[in-house]
Coordinates of C-alpha atoms and ligand atoms in Angstrom, one line a residue:
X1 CA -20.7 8.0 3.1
X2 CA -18.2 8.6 0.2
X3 CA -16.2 5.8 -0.6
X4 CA -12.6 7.4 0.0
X5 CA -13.9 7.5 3.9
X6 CA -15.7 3.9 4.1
X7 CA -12.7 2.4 3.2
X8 CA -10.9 4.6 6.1
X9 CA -13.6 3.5 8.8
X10 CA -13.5 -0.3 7.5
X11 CA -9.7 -0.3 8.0
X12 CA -10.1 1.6 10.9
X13 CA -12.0 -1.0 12.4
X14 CA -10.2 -4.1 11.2
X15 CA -7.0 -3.0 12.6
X16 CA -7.2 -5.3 15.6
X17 CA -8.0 -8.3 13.1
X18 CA -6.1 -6.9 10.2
X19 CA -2.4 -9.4 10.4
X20 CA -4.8 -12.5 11.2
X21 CA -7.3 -12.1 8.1
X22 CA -4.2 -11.4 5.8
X23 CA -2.3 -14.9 7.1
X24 CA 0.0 -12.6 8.3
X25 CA 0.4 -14.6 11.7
X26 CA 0.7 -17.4 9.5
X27 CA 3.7 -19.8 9.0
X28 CA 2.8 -20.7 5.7
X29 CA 1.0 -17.8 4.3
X30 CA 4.3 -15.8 5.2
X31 CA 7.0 -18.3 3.5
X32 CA 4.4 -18.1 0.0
X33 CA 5.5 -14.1 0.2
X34 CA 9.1 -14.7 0.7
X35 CA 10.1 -14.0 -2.9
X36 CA 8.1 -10.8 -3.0
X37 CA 9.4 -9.8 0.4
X38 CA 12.8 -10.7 -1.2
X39 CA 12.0 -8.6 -4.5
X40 CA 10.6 -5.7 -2.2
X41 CA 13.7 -5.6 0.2
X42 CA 16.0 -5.7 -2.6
X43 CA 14.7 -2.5 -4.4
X44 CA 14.8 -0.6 -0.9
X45 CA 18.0 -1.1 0.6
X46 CA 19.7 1.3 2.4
X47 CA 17.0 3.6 1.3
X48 CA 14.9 6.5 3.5
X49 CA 11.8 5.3 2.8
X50 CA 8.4 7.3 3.0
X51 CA 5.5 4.9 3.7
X52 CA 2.2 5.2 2.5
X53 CA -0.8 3.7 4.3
X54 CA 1.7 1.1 6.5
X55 CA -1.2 -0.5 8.8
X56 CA -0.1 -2.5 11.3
X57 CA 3.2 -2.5 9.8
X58 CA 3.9 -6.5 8.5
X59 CA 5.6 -5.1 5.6
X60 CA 7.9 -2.2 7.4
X61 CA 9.0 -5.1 9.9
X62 CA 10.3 -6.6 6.9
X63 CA 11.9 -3.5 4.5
X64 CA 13.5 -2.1 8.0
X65 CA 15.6 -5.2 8.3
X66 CA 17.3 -3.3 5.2
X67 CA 16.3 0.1 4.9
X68 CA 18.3 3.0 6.6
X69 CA 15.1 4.6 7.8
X70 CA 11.1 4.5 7.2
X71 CA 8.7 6.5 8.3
X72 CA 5.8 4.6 8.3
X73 CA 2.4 6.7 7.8
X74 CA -1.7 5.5 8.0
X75 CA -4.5 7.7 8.1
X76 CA -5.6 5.6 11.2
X77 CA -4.0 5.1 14.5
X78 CA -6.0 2.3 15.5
X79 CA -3.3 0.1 12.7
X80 CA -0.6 2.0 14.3
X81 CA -1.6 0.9 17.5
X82 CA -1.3 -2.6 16.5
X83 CA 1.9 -1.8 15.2
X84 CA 3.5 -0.1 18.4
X85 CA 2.8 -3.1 19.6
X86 CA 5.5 -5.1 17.8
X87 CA 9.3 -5.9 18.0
X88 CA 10.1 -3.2 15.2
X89 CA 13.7 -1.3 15.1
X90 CA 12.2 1.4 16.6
X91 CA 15.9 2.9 16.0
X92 CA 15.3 2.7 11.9
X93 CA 11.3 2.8 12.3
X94 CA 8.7 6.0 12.9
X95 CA 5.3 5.9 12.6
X96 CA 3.1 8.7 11.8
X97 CA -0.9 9.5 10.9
X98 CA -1.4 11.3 7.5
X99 CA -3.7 10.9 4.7
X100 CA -2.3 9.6 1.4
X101 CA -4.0 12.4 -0.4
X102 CA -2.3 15.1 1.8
X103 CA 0.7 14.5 2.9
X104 CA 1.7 18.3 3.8
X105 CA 2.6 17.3 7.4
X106 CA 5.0 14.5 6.7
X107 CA 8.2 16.2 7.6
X108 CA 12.0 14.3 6.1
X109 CA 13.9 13.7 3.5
X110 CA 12.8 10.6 1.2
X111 CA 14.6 8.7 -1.5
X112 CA 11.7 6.0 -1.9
X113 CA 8.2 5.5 -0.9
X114 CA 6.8 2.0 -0.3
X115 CA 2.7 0.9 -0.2
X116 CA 1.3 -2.0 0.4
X117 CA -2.0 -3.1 -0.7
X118 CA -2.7 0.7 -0.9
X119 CA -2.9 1.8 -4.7
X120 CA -6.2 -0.4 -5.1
X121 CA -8.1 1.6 -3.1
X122 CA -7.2 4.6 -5.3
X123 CA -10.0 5.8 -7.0
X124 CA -9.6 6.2 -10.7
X125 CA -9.9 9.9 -10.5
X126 CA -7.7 10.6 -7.8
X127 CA -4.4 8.4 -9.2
X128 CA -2.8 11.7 -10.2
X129 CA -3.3 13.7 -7.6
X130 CA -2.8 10.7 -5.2
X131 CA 0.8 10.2 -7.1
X132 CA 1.6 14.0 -7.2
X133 CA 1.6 14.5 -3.6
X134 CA 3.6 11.6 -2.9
X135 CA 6.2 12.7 -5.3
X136 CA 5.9 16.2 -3.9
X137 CA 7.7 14.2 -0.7
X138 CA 10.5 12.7 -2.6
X139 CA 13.9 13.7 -3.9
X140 CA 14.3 13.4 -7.3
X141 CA 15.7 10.1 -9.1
X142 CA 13.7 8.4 -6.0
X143 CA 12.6 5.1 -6.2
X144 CA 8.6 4.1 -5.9
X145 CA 7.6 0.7 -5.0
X146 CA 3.9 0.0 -5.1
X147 CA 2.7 -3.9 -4.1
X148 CA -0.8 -4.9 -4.7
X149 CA -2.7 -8.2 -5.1
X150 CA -3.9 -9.7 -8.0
X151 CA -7.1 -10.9 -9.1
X152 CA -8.9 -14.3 -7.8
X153 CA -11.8 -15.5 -9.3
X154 CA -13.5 -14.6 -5.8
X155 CA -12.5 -11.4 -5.4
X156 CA -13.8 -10.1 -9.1
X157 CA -17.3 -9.1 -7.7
X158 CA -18.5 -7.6 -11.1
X159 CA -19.5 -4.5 -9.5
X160 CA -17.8 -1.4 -10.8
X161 CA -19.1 2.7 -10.3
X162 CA -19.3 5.1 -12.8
X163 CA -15.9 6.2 -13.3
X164 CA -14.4 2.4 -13.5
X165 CA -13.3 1.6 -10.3
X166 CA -14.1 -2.2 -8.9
X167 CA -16.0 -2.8 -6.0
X168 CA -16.0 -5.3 -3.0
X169 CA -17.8 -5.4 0.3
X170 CA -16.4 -7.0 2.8
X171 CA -17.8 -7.8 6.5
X172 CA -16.4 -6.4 9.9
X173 CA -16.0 -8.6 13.0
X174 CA -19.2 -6.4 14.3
X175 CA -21.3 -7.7 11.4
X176 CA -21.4 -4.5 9.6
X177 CA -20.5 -4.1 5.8
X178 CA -18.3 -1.3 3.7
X179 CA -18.2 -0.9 0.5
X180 CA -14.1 -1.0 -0.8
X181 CA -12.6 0.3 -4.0
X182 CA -10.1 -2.7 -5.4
X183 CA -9.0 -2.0 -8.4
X184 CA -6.8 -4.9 -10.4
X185 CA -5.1 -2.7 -12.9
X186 CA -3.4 -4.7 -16.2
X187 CA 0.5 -4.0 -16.5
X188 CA -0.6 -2.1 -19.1
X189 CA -2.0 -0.4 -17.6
X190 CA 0.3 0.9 -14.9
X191 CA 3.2 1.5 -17.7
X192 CA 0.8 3.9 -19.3
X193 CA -0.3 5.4 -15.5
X194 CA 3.4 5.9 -14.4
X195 CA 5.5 7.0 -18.0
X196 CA 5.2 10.5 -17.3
X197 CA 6.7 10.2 -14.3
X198 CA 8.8 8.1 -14.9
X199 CA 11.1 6.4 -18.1
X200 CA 11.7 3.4 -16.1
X201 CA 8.9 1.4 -14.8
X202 CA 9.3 -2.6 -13.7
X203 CA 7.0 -5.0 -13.2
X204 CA 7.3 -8.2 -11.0
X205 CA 4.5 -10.8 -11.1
X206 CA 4.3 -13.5 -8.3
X207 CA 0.9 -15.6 -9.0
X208 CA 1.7 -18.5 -6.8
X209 CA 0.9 -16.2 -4.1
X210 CA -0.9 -13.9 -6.0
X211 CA 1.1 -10.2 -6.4
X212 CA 2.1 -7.9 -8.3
X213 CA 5.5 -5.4 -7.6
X214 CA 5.7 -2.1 -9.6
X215 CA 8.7 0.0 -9.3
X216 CA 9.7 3.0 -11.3
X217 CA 12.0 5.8 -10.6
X218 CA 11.6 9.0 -10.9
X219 CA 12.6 11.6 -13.2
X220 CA 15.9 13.5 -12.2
Ligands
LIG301 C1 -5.2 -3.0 2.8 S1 -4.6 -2.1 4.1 C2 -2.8 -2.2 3.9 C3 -2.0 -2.1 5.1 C4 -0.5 -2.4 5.0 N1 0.1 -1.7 3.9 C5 -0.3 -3.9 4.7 O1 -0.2 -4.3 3.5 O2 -0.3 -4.7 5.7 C6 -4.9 -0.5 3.7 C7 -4.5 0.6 4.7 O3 -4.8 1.9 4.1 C8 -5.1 2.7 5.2 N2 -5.8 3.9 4.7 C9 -7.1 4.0 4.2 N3 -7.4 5.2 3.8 C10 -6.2 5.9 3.9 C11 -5.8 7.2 3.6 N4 -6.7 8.1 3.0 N5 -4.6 7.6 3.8 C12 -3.7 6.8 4.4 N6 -4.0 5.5 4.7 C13 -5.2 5.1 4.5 C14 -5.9 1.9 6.1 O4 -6.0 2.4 7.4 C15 -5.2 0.5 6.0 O5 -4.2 0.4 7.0

């Protein structure tokens, strides 16, 4: 199996398991992301937000407490499942399947995009293509706010393919193993990545708890 679609049948699987094994349910893990949750809110209030592989929607609970609207998207409705389950503002809040590489279906009008723990998994080659169709959704002078994890000693396997991108693999409930693209890109690295789209690109580090927010805006 290509790597794009193992990491869509592991997350498809882990849905059900997905908010436990992040510490998402947990008291503690949750107040060590306050100040990214702060930082994250901040840059999308009162914003229609286009979101970009949502799962089971920890982060859009917490943005629609601000936002004017989010549409919340996931290539797989077994995380959207878990999230229909919650006490979201289903008045501000809409969830939808679509791929993050084609997002031709996703109907609105956007002036930000949000993903979580998403532009990782992008592989190398795909970045542009990847950001051209979600700035093909957005008005211009929209803002993008990407939020990843950084790097732990244990989760720098070593492993890399040929075109650079890091590799984990992680275990399912069932036993069974997939193979995951995690990139940890340098700040560098996403200010050269983002300038031609954008001529303002911020960076917000947060290694107590181990993240990394990246905004830039758009070109009008
Ligand atoms: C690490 S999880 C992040 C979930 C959520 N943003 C969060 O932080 O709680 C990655 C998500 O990407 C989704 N995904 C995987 N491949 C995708 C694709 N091609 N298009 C859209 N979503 C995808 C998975 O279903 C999974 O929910």
């Amino acid at each position: 199996m290509e790597l794009v679609e193992e990491m869509q049948t592991y997350y498809g699987k882990r849905a059900p398991v997905y908010d436990n094994s992040m510490g998402y349910d947990d008291h503690g893990t949750v107040k060590s992301l306050e100040p990214v949750i702060k930082r994250i809110r901040g840059l999308l209030d009162g914003r229609k937000i286009l979101e970009i592989a949502c799962g089971p929607c920890f982060w859009t609970q917490r943005v629609s407490e601000v936002a004017e609207s989010i549409l919340a998207t996931d290539f797989n409705d077994s995380t959207l499942d878990q999230a229909r389950r919650k006490n979201l503002d289903w008045d501000k809040v809409a969830l939808q399947c679509a791929d993050a590489y084609d997002l031709s279906r996703v109907q609105g009008v956007f002036d930000a995009a949000l993903a979580v723990d998403w532009f990782a998994h992008v592989p190398r080659s795909r970045f542009h293509e990847f950001l051209r169709g979600l700035h093909g959704r957005l008005q211009a002078g929209s803002i993008v706010v990407l939020c990843d994890q950084s790097p732990g000693v244990e989760s720098l396997s070593g492993m890399y393919d040929q075109e650079g991108n890091h590799l984990q693999t992680r275990d399912l409930p069932d036993g069974s193993k997939c193979r995951v693209i995690k990139n940890f890109l340098s700040e560098l690295e996403f200010k050269e990545l983002f300038a031609r789209y954008s001529s303002h690109v911020e960076i917000a580090s947060y290694p107590e708890c181990r993240r990394i927010v990246v905004s830039y805006t758009l070109k009008t």
